């Protein structure tokens, strides 16, 4: 029967198309999970450039009101939002300072499409993790930002730096 053969052929093609879409969905989910767990890596100023990775929306943060262009004012704005949204990482509130978390992150300069920051104080998390979370957060607000670099490689050491008091923002 030619109609049954055509129907079977259409069903087979639809099943293959569905399998391709399901495979793509699994690959996309795996790619996003890898980006979430490992995230972008921190770079030291002057280090050779690395390939930009897919950016996943910042954890715990709502979508920014709109995409912002890369300017010092917008980076300061996004850093202020990061200090609020990722508050447990920093020492900007009294509760964190009471337990010895005095970590700060400050803008040093814009270096082309990259942002150079300074880390100070003590963090609960590893400094590389803090830098990667800040980078993801900033990229959520400012998509044209390529990387967040650290001012000085010594700022990535996780030894116990001297106590500093975080200034309120």
Tab-separated table of C-alpha atoms in Angstrom:
chain	number	residue	atom	x	y	z
A	1	UNK	CA	0.000	0.000	0.000
A	2	UNK	CA	1.699	3.277	-1.107
A	3	UNK	CA	-0.115	5.371	1.534
A	4	UNK	CA	1.073	3.135	4.383
A	5	UNK	CA	4.646	3.259	3.061
A	6	UNK	CA	4.550	7.088	2.829
A	7	UNK	CA	3.077	7.329	6.352
A	8	UNK	CA	5.755	4.991	7.725
A	9	UNK	CA	8.476	7.002	5.942
A	10	UNK	CA	7.113	10.293	7.356
A	11	UNK	CA	6.934	8.774	10.837
A	12	UNK	CA	10.531	7.538	10.579
A	13	UNK	CA	11.744	10.980	9.454
A	14	UNK	CA	9.845	12.701	12.272
A	15	UNK	CA	11.365	10.283	14.803
A	16	UNK	CA	14.887	10.960	13.504
A	17	UNK	CA	14.255	14.728	13.607
A	18	UNK	CA	13.015	14.399	17.212
A	19	UNK	CA	16.119	12.384	18.165
A	20	UNK	CA	18.411	15.057	16.637
A	21	UNK	CA	16.628	17.805	18.592
A	22	UNK	CA	16.813	15.773	21.813
A	23	UNK	CA	20.540	15.191	21.274
A	24	UNK	CA	21.114	18.916	20.668
A	25	UNK	CA	19.153	19.763	23.823
A	26	UNK	CA	21.292	17.368	25.887
A	27	UNK	CA	24.510	18.815	24.419
A	28	UNK	CA	23.344	22.375	25.111
A	29	UNK	CA	22.425	21.483	28.694
A	30	UNK	CA	25.841	19.860	29.195
A	31	UNK	CA	27.592	22.925	27.743
A	32	UNK	CA	25.664	25.256	30.067
A	33	UNK	CA	26.385	23.026	33.071
A	34	UNK	CA	30.106	23.079	32.311
A	35	UNK	CA	30.000	26.868	31.958
A	36	UNK	CA	28.181	27.121	35.280
A	37	UNK	CA	30.498	24.856	37.268
A	38	UNK	CA	33.829	25.910	35.849
A	39	UNK	CA	32.968	29.316	34.454
A	40	UNK	CA	35.428	31.698	32.889
A	41	UNK	CA	38.945	31.604	34.230
A	42	UNK	CA	40.674	34.568	35.784
A	43	UNK	CA	43.539	36.164	33.910
A	44	UNK	CA	46.473	38.137	35.174
A	45	UNK	CA	47.149	41.484	33.500
A	46	UNK	CA	49.688	40.971	30.733
A	47	UNK	CA	48.930	37.243	30.339
A	48	UNK	CA	48.143	36.063	26.801
A	49	UNK	CA	44.432	36.298	25.879
A	50	UNK	CA	42.206	33.255	26.260
A	51	UNK	CA	39.201	32.174	24.245
A	52	UNK	CA	35.916	33.671	25.462
A	53	UNK	CA	33.462	31.122	26.789
A	54	UNK	CA	29.688	30.994	26.709
A	55	UNK	CA	28.300	33.057	29.578
A	56	UNK	CA	25.512	31.705	31.766
A	57	UNK	CA	23.310	34.146	33.706
A	58	UNK	CA	24.717	34.976	37.145
A	59	UNK	CA	23.568	32.665	39.906
A	60	UNK	CA	20.887	34.183	42.129
A	61	UNK	CA	20.671	37.338	40.066
A	62	UNK	CA	17.667	38.454	38.152
A	63	UNK	CA	18.266	39.509	34.597
A	64	UNK	CA	19.691	43.025	34.397
A	65	UNK	CA	17.159	45.662	33.336
A	66	UNK	CA	18.966	46.042	30.014
A	67	UNK	CA	22.338	45.308	28.464
A	68	UNK	CA	24.781	48.068	29.319
A	69	UNK	CA	27.642	49.350	27.162
A	70	UNK	CA	31.171	48.930	28.498
A	71	UNK	CA	32.006	52.143	30.382
A	72	UNK	CA	33.616	52.779	33.770
A	73	UNK	CA	30.305	54.066	35.152
A	74	UNK	CA	28.455	50.929	34.040
A	75	UNK	CA	31.147	48.654	35.454
A	76	UNK	CA	30.894	50.494	38.800
A	77	UNK	CA	27.100	50.113	38.650
A	78	UNK	CA	27.360	46.372	37.915
A	79	UNK	CA	29.978	45.940	40.673
A	80	UNK	CA	27.556	47.613	43.101
A	81	UNK	CA	24.844	45.177	42.014
A	82	UNK	CA	27.306	42.280	42.444
A	83	UNK	CA	28.129	43.446	45.970
A	84	UNK	CA	24.424	43.261	46.773
A	85	UNK	CA	23.457	40.083	44.864
A	86	UNK	CA	26.598	38.129	45.760
A	87	UNK	CA	26.770	39.660	49.238
A	88	UNK	CA	27.910	36.454	50.954
A	89	UNK	CA	31.187	36.676	49.011
A	90	UNK	CA	32.157	40.103	50.332
A	91	UNK	CA	32.603	41.960	53.602
A	92	UNK	CA	30.305	44.877	52.875
A	93	UNK	CA	27.703	44.074	55.542
A	94	UNK	CA	28.066	43.842	59.302
A	95	UNK	CA	27.111	40.155	59.486
A	96	UNK	CA	29.963	39.111	57.192
A	97	UNK	CA	32.495	41.388	58.893
A	98	UNK	CA	31.472	39.912	62.270
A	99	UNK	CA	32.716	36.487	61.142
A	100	UNK	CA	35.904	37.821	59.565
A	101	UNK	CA	34.825	38.087	55.924
A	102	UNK	CA	36.228	41.452	54.857
A	103	UNK	CA	36.634	40.859	51.109
A	104	UNK	CA	36.388	43.742	48.680
A	105	UNK	CA	36.411	44.085	44.922
A	106	UNK	CA	37.188	47.424	43.283
A	107	UNK	CA	37.540	48.632	39.718
A	108	UNK	CA	41.100	49.597	38.776
A	109	UNK	CA	40.702	50.349	35.063
A	110	UNK	CA	39.236	49.357	31.742
A	111	UNK	CA	41.786	47.675	29.494
A	112	UNK	CA	40.089	47.538	26.096
A	113	UNK	CA	37.222	45.018	26.371
A	114	UNK	CA	38.623	43.757	29.683
A	115	UNK	CA	38.103	45.043	33.208
A	116	UNK	CA	40.943	45.105	35.749
A	117	UNK	CA	39.879	44.737	39.391
A	118	UNK	CA	41.569	44.701	42.788
A	119	UNK	CA	40.705	42.104	45.440
A	120	UNK	CA	41.334	42.932	49.073
A	121	UNK	CA	40.533	41.497	52.498
A	122	UNK	CA	39.497	37.967	53.441
A	123	UNK	CA	37.018	35.829	51.523
A	124	UNK	CA	35.148	32.704	52.557
A	125	UNK	CA	35.630	31.236	49.061
A	126	UNK	CA	38.853	30.865	47.088
A	127	UNK	CA	39.833	34.111	45.430
A	128	UNK	CA	39.794	32.564	41.950
A	129	UNK	CA	36.194	31.479	42.583
A	130	UNK	CA	35.255	34.978	43.744
A	131	UNK	CA	36.860	36.488	40.641
A	132	UNK	CA	35.077	34.026	38.332
A	133	UNK	CA	31.694	34.759	39.974
A	134	UNK	CA	32.261	38.510	39.667
A	135	UNK	CA	33.257	38.046	36.019
A	136	UNK	CA	30.083	36.090	35.228
A	137	UNK	CA	27.970	38.649	37.024
A	138	UNK	CA	29.527	41.581	35.171
A	139	UNK	CA	29.192	39.813	31.825
A	140	UNK	CA	25.490	39.341	32.563
A	141	UNK	CA	25.135	43.136	32.745
A	142	UNK	CA	27.751	44.080	30.140
A	143	UNK	CA	27.899	41.411	27.400
A	144	UNK	CA	30.698	43.117	25.448
A	145	UNK	CA	33.039	42.655	28.435
A	146	UNK	CA	35.469	39.869	27.508
A	147	UNK	CA	37.312	39.149	30.749
A	148	UNK	CA	37.847	40.359	34.263
A	149	UNK	CA	41.562	40.508	35.026
A	150	UNK	CA	43.273	40.844	38.386
A	151	UNK	CA	45.555	43.799	39.039
A	152	UNK	CA	48.309	41.790	40.728
A	153	UNK	CA	48.833	37.991	40.779
A	154	UNK	CA	49.527	38.191	44.526
A	155	UNK	CA	45.864	39.119	45.015
A	156	UNK	CA	44.884	35.581	43.998
A	157	UNK	CA	46.818	33.968	46.862
A	158	UNK	CA	44.499	32.403	49.405
A	159	UNK	CA	46.820	32.762	52.369
A	160	UNK	CA	45.458	34.803	55.268
A	161	UNK	CA	46.000	38.480	54.326
A	162	UNK	CA	45.968	41.165	57.009
A	163	UNK	CA	42.507	42.160	58.214
A	164	UNK	CA	40.974	44.998	56.303
A	165	UNK	CA	37.645	46.607	56.950
A	166	UNK	CA	35.380	46.809	53.941
A	167	UNK	CA	34.132	50.277	53.225
A	168	UNK	CA	30.346	50.513	52.832
A	169	UNK	CA	29.360	51.114	49.228
